Coordinates of C-alpha atoms and ligand atoms in Angstrom, one line a residue:
X168 CA 61.3 39.3 43.1
X169 CA 63.5 36.2 43.3
X170 CA 64.1 36.6 47.0
X171 CA 62.2 33.9 48.9
X172 CA 64.4 33.0 51.8
X173 CA 61.9 30.8 53.5
X174 CA 61.1 29.0 50.2
X175 CA 64.0 29.3 47.7
X176 CA 62.5 26.7 45.4
X177 CA 59.0 27.7 44.6
X178 CA 57.6 24.3 43.6
X179 CA 57.7 20.8 45.0
X180 CA 60.7 19.4 43.2
X181 CA 61.3 16.0 44.9
X182 CA 60.5 13.3 42.4
X183 CA 59.6 9.7 43.3
X184 CA 62.0 7.7 41.0
X185 CA 60.1 4.5 41.7
X186 CA 57.3 5.8 39.5
X187 CA 59.6 5.6 36.5
X188 CA 60.2 2.3 34.8
X189 CA 62.5 3.6 32.1
X190 CA 63.7 7.0 31.0
X191 CA 63.6 8.3 27.4
X192 CA 66.8 9.8 26.2
X193 CA 67.7 12.3 23.5
X194 CA 68.2 10.6 20.2
X195 CA 69.0 11.6 16.6
X196 CA 72.2 11.5 14.7
X197 CA 74.8 14.0 13.5
X198 CA 74.9 14.6 9.7
X199 CA 77.4 12.4 7.8
X200 CA 81.1 12.9 8.3
X201 CA 81.9 14.7 5.0
X202 CA 79.2 17.3 5.7
X203 CA 80.6 18.0 9.2
X204 CA 84.1 18.2 7.9
X205 CA 83.1 20.8 5.3
X206 CA 81.1 22.8 7.7
X207 CA 83.8 22.9 10.3
X208 CA 86.3 24.4 7.8
X209 CA 83.7 26.8 6.4
X210 CA 82.7 28.0 9.8
X211 CA 86.4 28.7 10.7
X212 CA 86.8 30.6 7.4
X213 CA 83.6 32.7 8.1
X214 CA 84.7 33.9 11.5
X215 CA 88.5 33.8 11.5
X216 CA 88.7 37.5 10.6
X217 CA 86.2 38.8 13.1
X218 CA 88.0 41.2 15.5
X219 CA 85.4 42.2 18.1
X220 CA 85.8 41.4 21.8
X221 CA 88.6 41.9 24.3
X222 CA 91.0 39.3 25.7
X223 CA 90.6 38.9 29.5
X224 CA 93.1 40.9 31.5
X225 CA 91.9 40.6 35.1
X226 CA 94.1 37.5 35.4
X227 CA 97.3 39.1 34.2
X228 CA 98.7 36.0 32.5
X229 CA 95.6 35.6 30.3
X230 CA 96.3 39.0 28.6
X231 CA 99.3 37.3 26.8
X232 CA 96.9 35.2 24.7
X233 CA 97.0 35.8 20.9
X234 CA 93.6 37.2 19.9
X235 CA 93.9 35.5 16.5
X236 CA 93.8 32.0 18.0
X237 CA 90.7 30.2 16.8
X238 CA 90.1 26.5 17.1
X239 CA 87.0 24.3 16.6
X240 CA 86.4 20.6 17.3
X241 CA 83.2 18.6 17.1
X242 CA 83.4 15.2 18.8
X243 CA 80.6 12.6 18.4
X244 CA 79.4 10.1 20.9
X245 CA 80.6 7.4 18.5
X246 CA 84.2 8.6 19.0
X247 CA 84.8 10.6 15.8
X248 CA 86.3 14.1 15.9
X249 CA 86.3 16.9 13.4
X250 CA 88.5 19.9 13.8
X251 CA 89.6 23.1 12.1
X252 CA 92.0 26.0 13.0
X253 CA 94.0 25.9 16.3
X254 CA 92.3 22.9 17.7
X255 CA 95.5 21.7 19.4
X256 CA 96.4 25.1 21.0
X257 CA 96.1 24.6 24.8
X258 CA 94.6 27.2 27.1
X259 CA 93.3 27.2 30.7
X260 CA 89.9 25.6 31.1
X261 CA 88.8 28.3 33.6
X262 CA 85.0 28.3 34.3
X263 CA 84.4 25.4 32.0
X264 CA 85.8 23.2 34.8
X265 CA 82.8 24.2 36.9
X266 CA 80.5 22.0 34.7
X267 CA 82.7 18.9 34.9
X268 CA 83.4 19.3 38.6
X269 CA 79.7 19.7 39.2
X270 CA 79.0 16.5 37.3
X271 CA 81.6 14.7 39.5
X272 CA 80.1 16.1 42.7
X273 CA 76.5 15.3 41.5
X274 CA 77.8 11.8 41.0
X275 CA 79.0 11.5 44.6
X276 CA 76.3 13.5 46.4
X277 CA 73.2 12.9 44.3
X278 CA 70.6 15.0 42.6
X279 CA 68.6 16.2 45.6
X280 CA 71.5 17.1 47.9
X281 CA 73.3 19.1 45.3
X282 CA 70.2 20.9 44.2
X283 CA 69.4 21.9 47.7
X284 CA 72.9 23.0 48.6
X285 CA 74.0 24.7 45.5
X286 CA 70.8 25.7 43.6
X287 CA 70.0 25.7 39.8
X288 CA 68.6 29.2 39.0
X289 CA 70.2 31.9 37.1
X290 CA 71.4 35.0 39.0
X291 CA 71.1 37.4 36.0
X292 CA 74.3 38.9 37.2
X293 CA 78.0 38.5 36.3
X294 CA 79.9 35.3 37.1
X295 CA 81.8 36.8 40.0
X296 CA 78.9 38.8 41.5
X297 CA 78.8 39.4 45.3
X298 CA 75.5 41.2 45.0
X299 CA 73.9 38.0 43.7
X300 CA 74.7 36.3 47.0
X301 CA 73.3 39.1 49.1
X302 CA 70.2 39.5 47.0
X303 CA 69.4 35.9 47.4
X304 CA 69.7 35.6 51.1
X305 CA 73.1 34.1 51.0
X306 CA 72.2 31.4 48.5
X307 CA 74.9 30.4 46.0
X308 CA 72.1 30.2 43.3
X309 CA 73.9 27.9 40.8
X310 CA 77.1 26.0 40.3
X311 CA 78.2 27.9 37.1
X312 CA 78.9 31.2 38.8
X313 CA 81.8 31.5 41.2
X314 CA 79.8 31.4 44.4
X315 CA 78.2 28.1 43.5
X316 CA 81.4 26.7 41.9
X317 CA 83.3 27.4 45.1
X318 CA 80.6 25.7 47.2
X319 CA 80.6 22.8 44.7
X320 CA 84.4 22.4 45.0
X321 CA 84.0 22.5 48.8
X322 CA 81.9 19.3 48.5
X323 CA 84.5 17.3 46.6
X324 CA 85.3 14.1 48.6
X325 CA 88.8 13.6 50.1
X326 CA 90.3 13.4 53.6
X327 CA 93.0 15.9 52.8
X328 CA 93.3 18.8 50.3
X329 CA 95.7 16.7 48.3
X330 CA 93.1 14.0 48.1
X331 CA 90.5 16.5 47.0
X332 CA 92.8 17.8 44.3
X333 CA 93.5 14.3 43.2
X334 CA 89.8 13.6 42.8
X335 CA 89.3 16.7 40.7
X336 CA 92.4 16.2 38.6
X337 CA 91.7 12.5 38.0
X338 CA 88.0 13.2 37.3
X339 CA 88.7 16.0 34.7
X340 CA 91.5 13.9 33.1
X341 CA 89.0 10.9 32.8
X342 CA 86.6 13.2 31.0
X343 CA 89.4 14.1 28.6
X344 CA 90.8 10.6 28.3
X345 CA 94.3 11.8 29.0
X346 CA 96.3 13.3 31.9
X347 CA 95.6 17.1 31.9
X348 CA 98.5 19.3 33.0
X349 CA 98.4 22.4 35.2
X350 CA 99.3 25.8 33.8
X351 CA 101.5 26.9 36.6
X352 CA 101.8 30.5 35.3
X353 CA 98.1 31.0 34.9
X354 CA 97.6 29.5 38.4
X355 CA 100.2 31.7 40.1
X356 CA 98.9 34.7 38.2
X357 CA 95.3 34.2 39.4
X358 CA 96.4 33.3 43.0
X359 CA 98.2 36.6 43.2
X360 CA 95.1 38.6 42.2
X361 CA 92.4 36.4 43.7
X362 CA 90.9 38.7 46.4
X363 CA 87.5 38.7 44.9
X364 CA 87.1 34.9 44.9
X365 CA 88.6 34.8 48.4
X366 CA 86.0 37.3 49.5
X367 CA 83.2 35.2 48.0
X368 CA 84.5 32.2 49.8
X369 CA 84.5 34.0 53.1
X370 CA 81.0 35.4 52.5
X371 CA 79.7 31.9 51.8
X372 CA 81.4 30.7 54.9
X373 CA 79.5 33.4 56.9
X374 CA 76.3 32.0 55.5
X375 CA 77.2 28.4 56.3
X376 CA 77.4 27.4 52.7
X377 CA 81.1 26.5 52.9
X378 CA 81.9 24.5 56.0
X379 CA 85.6 23.9 55.3
X380 CA 88.5 26.4 55.1
X381 CA 87.4 28.9 52.3
X382 CA 91.0 29.8 51.5
X383 CA 91.8 26.2 50.7
X384 CA 88.6 25.9 48.7
X385 CA 89.5 29.0 46.7
X386 CA 93.0 27.6 46.1
X387 CA 91.5 24.3 44.9
X388 CA 89.0 26.0 42.6
X389 CA 91.8 28.2 41.1
X390 CA 93.8 25.1 40.5
X391 CA 90.9 23.3 38.7
X392 CA 90.5 26.5 36.5
X393 CA 94.2 26.3 35.5
X394 CA 94.2 22.9 33.9
X395 CA 95.3 23.1 30.3
X396 CA 93.0 21.8 27.5
X397 CA 92.6 22.2 23.8
X398 CA 89.3 22.1 21.8
X399 CA 90.1 18.5 21.0
X400 CA 90.1 17.8 24.8
X401 CA 87.0 19.9 25.5
X402 CA 84.9 18.4 22.8
X403 CA 85.6 14.8 24.0
X404 CA 84.9 15.9 27.6
X405 CA 81.6 17.3 26.4
X406 CA 80.9 14.2 24.3
X407 CA 81.2 12.2 27.5
X408 CA 78.4 14.3 29.1
X409 CA 76.5 13.8 25.8
X410 CA 76.9 10.0 26.1
X411 CA 75.4 9.3 29.5
X412 CA 78.8 9.9 31.2
X413 CA 80.7 7.2 29.2
X414 CA 83.8 8.4 27.4
X415 CA 83.2 7.7 23.7
X416 CA 86.8 6.5 23.1
X417 CA 88.1 5.0 26.4
X418 CA 84.7 3.5 27.3
X419 CA 85.2 4.6 30.9
X420 CA 82.0 5.5 32.9
X421 CA 83.3 8.8 34.2
X422 CA 80.1 9.8 35.9
X423 CA 76.6 8.4 36.0
X424 CA 74.0 9.2 33.3
X425 CA 72.0 11.1 36.0
X426 CA 75.0 13.2 36.9
X427 CA 75.5 14.0 33.2
X428 CA 71.9 15.0 32.8
X429 CA 72.0 17.2 35.9
X430 CA 75.2 19.0 34.7
X431 CA 73.6 19.7 31.3
X432 CA 70.5 21.1 32.9
X433 CA 72.4 23.8 34.8
X434 CA 74.6 24.5 31.9
X435 CA 71.5 25.2 29.8
X436 CA 70.1 27.7 32.4
X437 CA 73.2 29.3 33.7
X438 CA 76.4 28.2 31.7
X439 CA 76.8 31.5 29.9
X440 CA 76.1 33.6 33.0
X441 CA 73.7 36.6 32.5
X442 CA 73.7 35.8 28.7
X443 CA 72.3 32.3 29.2
X444 CA 68.9 33.2 27.9
X445 CA 70.3 34.7 24.8
X446 CA 72.5 31.6 24.3
X447 CA 69.7 29.2 24.7
X448 CA 67.5 31.3 22.3
X449 CA 70.2 31.5 19.7
X450 CA 71.9 28.1 20.0
X451 CA 69.5 25.9 21.9
X452 CA 71.9 23.7 23.7
X453 CA 73.7 23.6 27.1
X454 CA 77.0 25.4 27.0
X455 CA 79.8 26.5 29.3
X456 CA 82.3 29.2 28.7
X457 CA 85.6 30.2 30.3
X458 CA 87.5 33.5 30.4
X459 CA 90.5 32.1 28.6
X460 CA 88.2 31.9 25.5
X461 CA 86.9 28.3 25.5
X462 CA 83.3 27.3 25.1
X463 CA 81.9 23.8 25.2
X464 CA 78.4 23.0 23.9
X465 CA 76.6 19.7 24.2
X466 CA 74.1 18.0 21.9
X467 CA 72.8 15.2 24.2
X468 CA 73.0 11.8 22.5
X469 CA 75.0 13.2 19.6
X470 CA 78.2 14.9 20.6
X471 CA 79.8 18.1 21.6
X472 CA 81.3 21.2 20.0
X473 CA 84.2 23.0 21.5
X474 CA 85.5 26.4 20.4
X475 CA 88.5 28.5 21.5
X476 CA 89.1 32.1 20.7
X477 CA 90.3 34.5 23.4
X478 CA 88.4 37.8 22.7
X479 CA 85.4 38.0 24.9
X480 CA 82.1 40.0 25.1
X481 CA 81.0 41.9 28.1
X482 CA 79.6 38.8 29.9
X483 CA 83.0 37.1 29.5
X484 CA 81.9 34.7 26.6
X485 CA 84.1 34.2 23.5
X486 CA 82.8 36.3 20.6
X487 CA 84.0 34.0 17.8
X488 CA 82.9 31.1 19.8
X489 CA 79.3 32.3 20.0
X490 CA 79.2 33.0 16.3
X491 CA 80.7 29.7 15.3
X492 CA 78.6 27.7 17.6
X493 CA 75.4 29.4 16.5
X494 CA 76.2 28.8 12.9
X495 CA 77.1 25.1 13.4
X496 CA 74.1 24.6 15.7
X497 CA 71.9 25.6 12.8
X498 CA 73.8 23.9 10.0
X499 CA 74.2 20.6 11.8
X500 CA 70.7 20.5 13.3
X501 CA 71.9 20.6 16.9
X502 CA 69.3 22.9 18.5
X503 CA 67.4 20.8 21.0
X504 CA 64.2 22.9 20.5
X505 CA 63.9 22.7 16.8
X506 CA 61.6 20.1 15.2
X507 CA 59.9 19.4 11.9
X508 CA 56.3 18.3 11.6
X509 CA 55.6 14.6 11.6
X510 CA 54.3 13.7 8.2
Ligands
LIG15 N1 89.2 31.4 37.4 C1 88.3 32.4 36.9 C2 87.6 33.1 38.0 O1 87.2 32.6 39.0 C3 87.2 31.7 36.1 C4 86.2 32.7 35.6 C5 85.6 32.4 34.2 O2 86.1 31.6 33.5 N2 84.5 33.1 33.9 O3 87.6 34.3 38.0

């Protein structure tokens, strides 16, 4: 049973950094450009006609998405990008924002505080679960489900709500290397139907996990979810996390290498909600999905693959996105857990 209120983290996790002289990082290269180009097109062709999955409807505006949209982009840490299909089609970032806001908050609050306050373990339950909070003695569990994401957004620095929004908007835009725009229609549509997130915010306030106004936090979180991105944006955002927090094209240090590493760890264990184990087993990389149909997957040191296709499976993950990412992970040698024998 995962409910240990008096000891939510069952092992001594504080680490004495002074014992470490230098840290090894993931290495290895992507295949050469011509191979990636061919594989991106081939993968698009393989899955473009797949029709399974349902477009999200609980945010009314999302139901207007075209189920045929399908875009793929792979961005490398050296600044190259390879795309196929609707890679310029914009869509709302939704839950994928959680990973990047988490990295920004880790950067300002640090590894230990964020771990203690938000948690890193999977709930095994859907992204907007209330039961998960109750089952775990009020703990948010992790930053990739709504409870933890709301608590993470509540930790964003800023004297006013405008300052906090500015921090998030500027931070996510720096990850993308361009000014990201808000999708007003998606934002308004979710705000009009946001009772569940508001309730989660209030519940977290009752447990003392949100100490600022939960309605303002929910509004801010909904706004961060409504920023528009394409797979070209998402892939470069992911490539920044794959590159120690440095944007491969602009050269900006968006977050520290430690914050990037921490965000990737929680994406690996929890980024695909209750399907995170399946995802890691099949794909072998940190990933984060959103209900508009985006998925970003990171190969540390190498780059990032972004997919967009609105039809989702029952956990809220894009069906074509899962298929395409799995195929490319295998074809491009991206799985972090695969190795060959040293000869
Ligand atoms: N804004 C959405 C929500 O909170 C994001 C959910 C998601 O992408 N899974 O419900």
